[in-house]
Amino acid sequence: AMAARLRRGLEEAIAAGTITGVGFTQQTQANGIFATLPPGAAERVRESFRFYDWDASVGEVRWVCSFDTTESDIDALIEAIARATNA
């Protein structure tokens, strides 16, 4: 449920122009989101959050939600991505 919430929140922020340069590389299933970030953005987001590089050659990352991920965790991640992609 939290991965779907993250995906929706990112899509809404992209549509609103709050997040730029982010694209999805796979459908969201289970607990993971696969996305590409603009150069330098992953490092900025990593200052506050841990996540995986999936295909570093194209800037693809993997965000994983766990059983204890909260809505406020998701909101904070979306805000961090917005700051990182507009820096």
Tab-separated table of C-alpha atoms in Angstrom, residues 7 34 39 54 74 84:
chain	number	residue	atom	x	y	z
A	7	ARG	CA	3.992	6.195	-6.778
A	34	PHE	CA	11.835	1.781	-9.862
A	39	PRO	CA	22.162	13.519	-12.392
A	54	TRP	CA	19.441	-0.281	-9.661
A	74	ILE	CA	6.392	8.685	2.220
A	84	ALA	CA	16.749	17.219	-4.996
